CSV table of N, CA and C in Angstrom, one decimal:
chain,number,residue,atom,x,y,z
Y,1,UNK,N,113.8,137.8,108.1
Y,1,UNK,CA,112.4,136.5,108.6
Y,1,UNK,C,112.8,134.4,108.8
Y,2,UNK,N,113.1,133.6,109.8
Y,2,UNK,CA,113.5,132.5,109.8
Y,2,UNK,C,112.8,132.3,110.0
Y,3,UNK,N,112.5,130.8,109.5
Y,3,UNK,CA,111.5,129.1,109.3
Y,3,UNK,C,112.8,128.3,109.8
Y,4,UNK,N,111.5,127.3,110.7
Y,4,UNK,CA,112.1,126.1,111.0
Y,4,UNK,C,111.0,124.7,110.0
Y,5,UNK,N,110.7,124.1,109.6
Y,5,UNK,CA,110.5,123.2,109.2
Y,5,UNK,C,110.4,122.0,108.7
Y,6,UNK,N,109.1,121.3,110.1
Y,6,UNK,CA,109.5,119.6,109.6
Y,6,UNK,C,109.3,119.0,109.2
Y,7,UNK,N,109.8,117.5,108.5
Y,7,UNK,CA,109.1,117.0,107.9
Y,7,UNK,C,109.6,115.6,108.7
Y,8,UNK,N,108.2,114.1,108.0
Y,8,UNK,CA,108.6,112.8,108.4
Y,8,UNK,C,108.3,111.9,110.2
Y,9,UNK,N,107.0,112.9,109.8
Y,9,UNK,CA,106.2,112.7,110.8
Y,9,UNK,C,104.5,111.1,110.3
Y,10,UNK,N,104.4,110.5,111.8
Y,10,UNK,CA,102.9,110.0,111.1
Y,10,UNK,C,102.7,108.9,111.5
Y,11,UNK,N,102.2,107.6,111.2
Y,11,UNK,CA,102.1,106.8,111.7
Y,11,UNK,C,103.1,105.4,111.8
Y,12,UNK,N,103.3,104.7,112.5
Y,12,UNK,CA,104.2,103.6,113.0
Y,12,UNK,C,103.7,103.0,113.8
Y,13,UNK,N,104.3,101.5,113.0
Y,13,UNK,CA,103.5,100.2,114.3
Y,13,UNK,C,105.0,100.0,115.3
Y,14,UNK,N,104.3,99.8,116.3
Y,14,UNK,CA,105.6,99.9,117.9
Y,14,UNK,C,106.5,98.9,117.3
Y,15,UNK,N,107.6,99.1,117.6
Y,15,UNK,CA,109.1,99.0,116.7
Y,15,UNK,C,109.6,99.2,115.8
Y,16,UNK,N,108.6,100.1,115.8
Y,16,UNK,CA,108.8,100.8,113.9
Y,16,UNK,C,109.8,101.8,114.4
Y,17,UNK,N,110.3,102.2,113.1
Y,17,UNK,CA,111.6,103.7,113.5
Y,17,UNK,C,111.0,104.4,112.0
Y,18,UNK,N,111.4,106.0,112.8
Y,18,UNK,CA,111.1,107.2,112.0
Y,18,UNK,C,112.4,108.1,112.3
Y,19,UNK,N,112.5,109.2,111.1
Y,19,UNK,CA,113.2,110.0,111.4
Y,19,UNK,C,112.9,110.7,110.7
Y,20,UNK,N,112.4,112.0,111.8
Y,20,UNK,CA,112.2,113.2,111.5
Y,20,UNK,C,113.2,114.1,111.0
Y,21,UNK,N,112.7,115.8,110.1
Y,21,UNK,CA,114.2,116.5,109.7
Y,21,UNK,C,113.4,118.0,110.2
Y,22,UNK,N,114.0,118.9,110.3
Y,22,UNK,CA,113.9,120.1,110.6
Y,22,UNK,C,114.7,120.5,109.7
Y,23,UNK,N,114.4,121.9,109.0
Y,23,UNK,CA,115.8,122.5,107.8
Y,23,UNK,C,114.5,123.6,109.1
Y,24,UNK,N,116.4,124.7,108.8
Y,24,UNK,CA,116.4,126.1,108.9
Y,24,UNK,C,116.5,126.6,107.3
Y,25,UNK,N,115.2,128.4,107.7
Y,25,UNK,CA,115.9,128.7,106.5
Y,25,UNK,C,115.5,130.2,106.7
Y,26,UNK,N,116.6,131.5,105.8
Y,26,UNK,CA,116.4,132.8,106.1
Y,26,UNK,C,117.5,133.2,106.2
Y,27,UNK,N,117.5,134.4,107.6
Y,27,UNK,CA,118.6,135.1,106.8
Y,27,UNK,C,119.6,134.3,108.0
Y,28,UNK,N,119.5,133.5,107.7
Y,28,UNK,CA,120.7,133.4,108.8
Y,28,UNK,C,122.5,133.5,108.7
Y,29,UNK,N,123.1,133.8,110.3
Y,29,UNK,CA,124.6,133.7,109.5
Y,29,UNK,C,125.0,132.2,110.7
Y,30,UNK,N,124.5,132.3,112.2
Y,30,UNK,CA,124.5,131.1,113.0
Y,30,UNK,C,123.9,130.2,113.0
Y,31,UNK,N,123.7,129.0,113.5
Y,31,UNK,CA,123.4,128.4,114.8
Y,31,UNK,C,124.4,127.9,115.3
Y,32,UNK,N,123.3,127.7,117.1
Y,32,UNK,CA,124.2,127.0,118.1
Y,32,UNK,C,123.4,126.2,118.4
Y,33,UNK,N,122.8,125.6,118.9
Y,33,UNK,CA,121.8,124.4,119.6
Y,33,UNK,C,121.1,124.3,119.0
Y,34,UNK,N,120.6,123.1,118.5
Y,34,UNK,CA,119.1,122.7,118.7
Y,34,UNK,C,118.5,121.6,119.0
Y,35,UNK,N,117.2,121.6,118.5
Y,35,UNK,CA,116.6,120.1,119.2
Y,35,UNK,C,115.4,119.8,119.4
Y,36,UNK,N,115.2,118.8,119.8
Y,36,UNK,CA,113.8,118.5,119.6
Y,36,UNK,C,113.4,118.4,120.6
Y,37,UNK,N,112.2,119.1,120.7
Y,37,UNK,CA,110.6,118.6,121.2
Y,37,UNK,C,109.3,117.9,121.6
Y,38,UNK,N,109.1,117.1,122.5
Y,38,UNK,CA,107.9,116.6,122.2
Y,38,UNK,C,106.7,116.9,123.4
Y,39,UNK,N,105.7,117.3,122.7
Y,39,UNK,CA,104.2,117.3,124.0
Y,39,UNK,C,103.1,116.1,123.2
Y,40,UNK,N,103.0,115.5,124.9
Y,40,UNK,CA,102.0,114.1,124.6
Y,40,UNK,C,100.5,114.8,124.9
Y,41,UNK,N,99.4,113.7,124.5
Y,41,UNK,CA,98.3,114.4,124.9
Y,41,UNK,C,98.6,114.5,126.1
Y,42,UNK,N,97.9,115.3,126.7
Y,42,UNK,CA,98.0,115.9,128.1
Y,42,UNK,C,99.3,116.4,129.0
Y,43,UNK,N,100.1,115.6,128.4
Y,43,UNK,CA,101.2,117.1,128.4
Y,43,UNK,C,101.8,117.8,128.5
Y,44,UNK,N,103.3,118.1,129.4
Y,44,UNK,CA,103.7,119.0,129.1
Y,44,UNK,C,104.6,119.5,127.6
Y,45,UNK,N,105.2,120.5,127.6
Y,45,UNK,CA,106.7,120.2,126.0
Y,45,UNK,C,107.6,119.4,127.2
Y,46,UNK,N,108.3,118.3,126.7
Y,46,UNK,CA,110.0,118.1,126.3
Y,46,UNK,C,110.6,117.5,126.5
Y,47,UNK,N,111.8,118.1,126.4
Y,47,UNK,CA,113.3,118.3,125.8
Y,47,UNK,C,113.4,116.7,125.2
Y,48,UNK,N,113.3,116.3,125.1
Y,48,UNK,CA,114.4,115.2,123.8
Y,48,UNK,C,115.4,114.5,123.3
Y,49,UNK,N,116.3,115.4,122.3
Y,49,UNK,CA,117.2,115.7,122.8
Y,49,UNK,C,117.8,117.3,122.1
Y,50,UNK,N,119.5,117.0,122.1
Y,50,UNK,CA,119.9,118.5,122.1
Y,50,UNK,C,120.8,118.1,121.6
Y,51,UNK,N,121.2,119.5,120.3
Y,51,UNK,CA,123.0,119.0,120.2
Y,51,UNK,C,123.1,120.3,119.9
Y,52,UNK,N,124.8,120.3,120.2
Y,52,UNK,CA,125.0,121.7,120.1
Y,52,UNK,C,126.3,121.6,118.8
Y,53,UNK,N,126.2,123.0,118.8
Y,53,UNK,CA,126.7,123.3,117.3
Y,53,UNK,C,128.7,122.1,117.0
Y,54,UNK,N,129.1,121.7,118.3
Y,54,UNK,CA,130.6,121.5,118.3
Y,54,UNK,C,129.7,119.7,118.5
Y,55,UNK,N,128.8,119.3,118.1
Y,55,UNK,CA,127.8,118.0,117.8
Y,55,UNK,C,128.1,117.0,119.5
Y,56,UNK,N,127.7,117.9,120.2
Y,56,UNK,CA,127.7,117.4,121.7
Y,56,UNK,C,126.3,117.1,121.8
Y,57,UNK,N,126.2,116.1,121.9
Y,57,UNK,CA,125.0,115.2,122.0
Y,57,UNK,C,124.1,115.6,123.9
Y,58,UNK,N,122.6,115.3,124.3
Y,58,UNK,CA,122.0,114.7,125.3
Y,58,UNK,C,120.8,114.6,125.5
Y,59,UNK,N,120.4,113.8,126.3
Y,59,UNK,CA,119.1,113.6,125.3
Y,59,UNK,C,118.0,112.7,127.1
Y,60,UNK,N,116.8,113.0,126.1
Y,60,UNK,CA,116.0,112.6,127.7
Y,60,UNK,C,116.5,111.0,127.5
Y,61,UNK,N,116.0,111.0,129.6
Y,61,UNK,CA,116.5,109.1,129.7
Y,61,UNK,C,115.7,108.7,129.1
Y,62,UNK,N,114.2,108.6,128.8
Y,62,UNK,CA,112.6,107.9,127.9
Y,62,UNK,C,113.1,107.7,126.9
Y,63,UNK,N,114.6,108.2,126.2
Y,63,UNK,CA,114.4,108.0,125.2
Y,63,UNK,C,116.2,107.2,124.7
Y,64,UNK,N,116.9,107.0,125.6
Y,64,UNK,CA,118.6,107.2,125.4
Y,64,UNK,C,118.3,105.5,125.1
Y,65,UNK,N,119.6,105.3,124.3
Y,65,UNK,CA,119.4,103.9,123.1
Y,65,UNK,C,118.4,104.0,122.0
Y,66,UNK,N,118.3,104.7,121.8
Y,66,UNK,CA,116.5,104.1,120.9
Y,66,UNK,C,116.2,105.6,120.1
Y,67,UNK,N,116.7,107.0,119.7
Y,67,UNK,CA,117.5,108.5,119.6
Y,67,UNK,C,118.5,108.8,119.8
Y,68,UNK,N,118.5,109.5,118.3
Y,68,UNK,CA,119.9,110.0,118.2
Y,68,UNK,C,119.1,111.2,117.2
Y,69,UNK,N,119.9,112.3,117.9
Y,69,UNK,CA,120.1,113.4,117.5
Y,69,UNK,C,120.9,113.6,116.2
Y,70,UNK,N,121.3,114.4,115.0
Y,70,UNK,CA,122.2,114.4,113.6
Y,70,UNK,C,121.8,116.8,113.0
Y,71,UNK,N,123.6,116.1,112.7
Y,71,UNK,CA,122.5,118.0,112.0
Y,71,UNK,C,124.3,117.7,111.2
Y,72,UNK,N,123.3,118.6,109.7
Y,72,UNK,CA,124.0,118.9,109.0
Y,72,UNK,C,124.4,120.4,108.8
Y,73,UNK,N,124.9,120.8,109.2
Y,73,UNK,CA,125.1,122.0,109.3
Y,73,UNK,C,125.0,122.8,107.7
Y,74,UNK,N,125.8,122.4,106.9
Y,74,UNK,CA,126.2,123.0,105.3
Y,74,UNK,C,124.3,122.8,105.2
Y,75,UNK,N,123.7,122.4,105.5
Y,75,UNK,CA,122.3,122.4,105.1
Y,75,UNK,C,121.2,122.9,106.0
Y,76,UNK,N,121.2,123.6,107.3
Y,76,UNK,CA,121.1,124.4,108.7
Y,76,UNK,C,119.6,123.1,109.1
Y,77,UNK,N,120.5,121.3,108.7
Y,77,UNK,CA,118.7,120.4,109.3
Y,77,UNK,C,119.6,119.6,110.6
Y,78,UNK,N,118.5,119.5,111.7
Y,78,UNK,CA,119.0,118.5,112.6
Y,78,UNK,C,117.7,117.2,112.0
Y,79,UNK,N,118.7,116.6,112.5
Y,79,UNK,CA,117.5,114.9,112.5
Y,79,UNK,C,117.5,114.4,113.7
Y,80,UNK,N,116.7,113.3,114.1
Y,80,UNK,CA,116.2,113.1,114.7
Y,80,UNK,C,115.6,111.3,114.2
Y,81,UNK,N,116.5,110.7,114.8
Y,81,UNK,CA,116.4,108.8,114.1
Y,81,UNK,C,116.2,107.6,115.0
Y,82,UNK,N,114.4,108.3,115.0
Y,82,UNK,CA,113.3,107.1,116.3
Y,82,UNK,C,114.1,105.9,115.4
Y,83,UNK,N,114.1,104.8,116.8
Y,83,UNK,CA,113.5,103.4,116.4
Y,83,UNK,C,113.5,103.2,117.7
Y,84,UNK,N,112.7,101.6,118.0
Y,84,UNK,CA,112.4,101.0,118.4
Y,84,UNK,C,111.5,102.0,119.0
Y,85,UNK,N,110.2,102.6,118.0
Y,85,UNK,CA,108.8,103.2,118.9
Y,85,UNK,C,108.5,102.9,119.8
Y,86,UNK,N,107.5,103.0,120.6
Y,86,UNK,CA,106.7,103.1,121.4
Y,86,UNK,C,105.6,103.6,122.0
Y,87,UNK,N,104.0,103.3,121.8
Y,87,UNK,CA,102.4,103.8,122.5
Y,87,UNK,C,103.4,105.3,122.6
Y,88,UNK,N,104.4,104.6,124.4
Y,88,UNK,CA,104.3,106.4,125.1
Y,88,UNK,C,105.9,107.1,124.4
Y,89,UNK,N,105.7,107.2,123.5
Y,89,UNK,CA,106.6,108.1,122.5
Y,89,UNK,C,105.4,109.3,121.4
Y,90,UNK,N,104.4,108.4,121.4
Y,90,UNK,CA,103.1,109.4,120.6
Y,90,UNK,C,103.0,110.3,121.7
Y,91,UNK,N,103.1,111.6,120.2
Y,91,UNK,CA,103.3,112.9,120.5
Y,91,UNK,C,103.1,113.7,119.2
Y,92,UNK,N,103.4,115.1,119.4
Y,92,UNK,CA,103.9,116.3,118.1
Y,92,UNK,C,105.3,116.7,118.9
Y,93,UNK,N,106.1,116.8,117.7
Y,93,UNK,CA,107.4,116.6,117.6
Y,93,UNK,C,108.1,118.2,116.9
Y,94,UNK,N,108.5,119.1,118.2
Y,94,UNK,CA,109.1,120.7,117.9
Y,94,UNK,C,110.1,120.3,117.5
Y,95,UNK,N,111.1,121.1,116.5
Y,95,UNK,CA,112.4,121.3,116.7
Y,95,UNK,C,112.6,122.7,117.2
Y,96,UNK,N,113.3,123.1,117.8
Y,96,UNK,CA,113.8,124.8,117.9
Y,96,UNK,C,115.7,125.2,118.1
Y,97,UNK,N,115.8,126.0,118.1
Y,97,UNK,CA,116.8,125.9,118.1
Y,97,UNK,C,117.4,127.8,117.8
Y,98,UNK,N,118.6,127.3,118.2
Y,98,UNK,CA,119.5,129.1,118.6
Y,98,UNK,C,119.1,129.5,117.6
Y,99,UNK,N,119.7,130.4,116.7
Y,99,UNK,CA,119.8,131.5,115.8
Y,99,UNK,C,120.4,132.4,115.8
Y,100,UNK,N,121.1,133.1,115.1
Y,100,UNK,CA,121.6,134.4,114.9
Y,100,UNK,C,121.3,134.4,113.4
Y,101,UNK,N,121.0,135.9,113.4
Y,101,UNK,CA,119.8,136.5,112.3
Y,101,UNK,C,121.2,137.0,111.2
Y,102,UNK,N,121.4,137.8,110.5
Y,102,UNK,CA,121.5,138.3,109.4
Y,102,UNK,C,121.9,140.1,110.2
Y,103,UNK,N,121.5,140.6,110.8
Y,103,UNK,CA,121.3,141.6,111.4
Y,103,UNK,C,122.1,141.4,113.2
Y,104,UNK,N,122.7,140.2,113.2
Y,104,UNK,CA,123.7,139.8,114.0
Y,104,UNK,C,122.7,139.5,116.2
Y,105,UNK,N,121.6,139.6,115.6
Y,105,UNK,CA,120.9,139.0,116.6
Y,105,UNK,C,120.5,138.0,116.5
Y,106,UNK,N,120.3,137.1,118.0
Y,106,UNK,CA,120.3,135.8,118.4
Y,106,UNK,C,118.7,135.5,118.7
Y,107,UNK,N,118.2,134.5,118.7
Y,107,UNK,CA,116.7,134.4,119.2
Y,107,UNK,C,116.1,132.7,118.9
Y,108,UNK,N,115.6,132.2,119.5
Y,108,UNK,CA,115.0,131.2,120.0
Y,108,UNK,C,113.9,130.7,118.5
Y,109,UNK,N,113.9,129.9,118.0
Y,109,UNK,CA,112.4,130.4,117.4
Y,109,UNK,C,112.1,128.7,116.8
Y,110,UNK,N,110.9,128.5,116.5
Y,110,UNK,CA,110.8,126.9,117.6
Y,110,UNK,C,109.6,126.8,115.2
Y,111,UNK,N,109.6,125.3,114.9
Y,111,UNK,CA,108.9,124.8,114.0
Y,111,UNK,C,107.5,125.2,115.0
Y,112,UNK,N,106.7,124.4,113.3
Y,112,UNK,CA,105.0,124.4,114.1
Y,112,UNK,C,104.9,122.8,113.9
Y,113,UNK,N,105.0,121.6,114.0
Y,113,UNK,CA,105.5,121.3,114.8
Y,113,UNK,C,104.9,119.5,114.0
Y,114,UNK,N,105.3,118.7,114.1
Y,114,UNK,CA,104.9,117.1,113.0
Y,114,UNK,C,104.3,116.1,114.3
Y,115,UNK,N,102.9,115.4,113.7
Y,115,UNK,CA,102.7,114.3,114.9
Y,115,UNK,C,103.1,113.0,114.3
Y,116,UNK,N,103.7,112.4,115.7
Y,116,UNK,CA,104.3,110.8,115.9
Y,116,UNK,C,103.2,110.6,116.2
Y,117,UNK,N,103.2,108.8,115.8
Y,117,UNK,CA,102.0,108.3,116.4
Y,117,UNK,C,102.3,107.1,115.9
Y,118,UNK,N,102.5,106.5,117.6
Y,118,UNK,CA,103.1,104.2,117.3
Y,118,UNK,C,101.6,104.2,118.1
Y,119,UNK,N,101.4,103.0,117.9
Y,119,UNK,CA,100.2,102.1,117.3
Y,119,UNK,C,100.3,101.3,116.5
Y,120,UNK,N,99.5,100.3,116.7
Y,120,UNK,CA,98.7,98.7,116.8
Y,120,UNK,C,98.1,98.6,115.8
């Protein structure tokens, strides 16, 4: 079994910062791309940021310059540093990863989501 567990969400004022973490655990051989998605009220789930196993990154235009994705391969963990937060960043944030299990099968996994609320 493989699990992704997110942490770090919460309530923050506009202009504030939060750091999300997502740790993968279980029967893991390898992880290539890891990503953060979000789904705001009444919206579809959208890609926020993605990082490859070579640490190449890509961001949604709406978060460029404010959010930074990073990973610690030794800990099978991906992070999302969110600065200069805006009310429109309010959403449930989901971690996603492509993982090769010990049975050599590649599968895509989702975390359970963590709520981020930006409000004064």
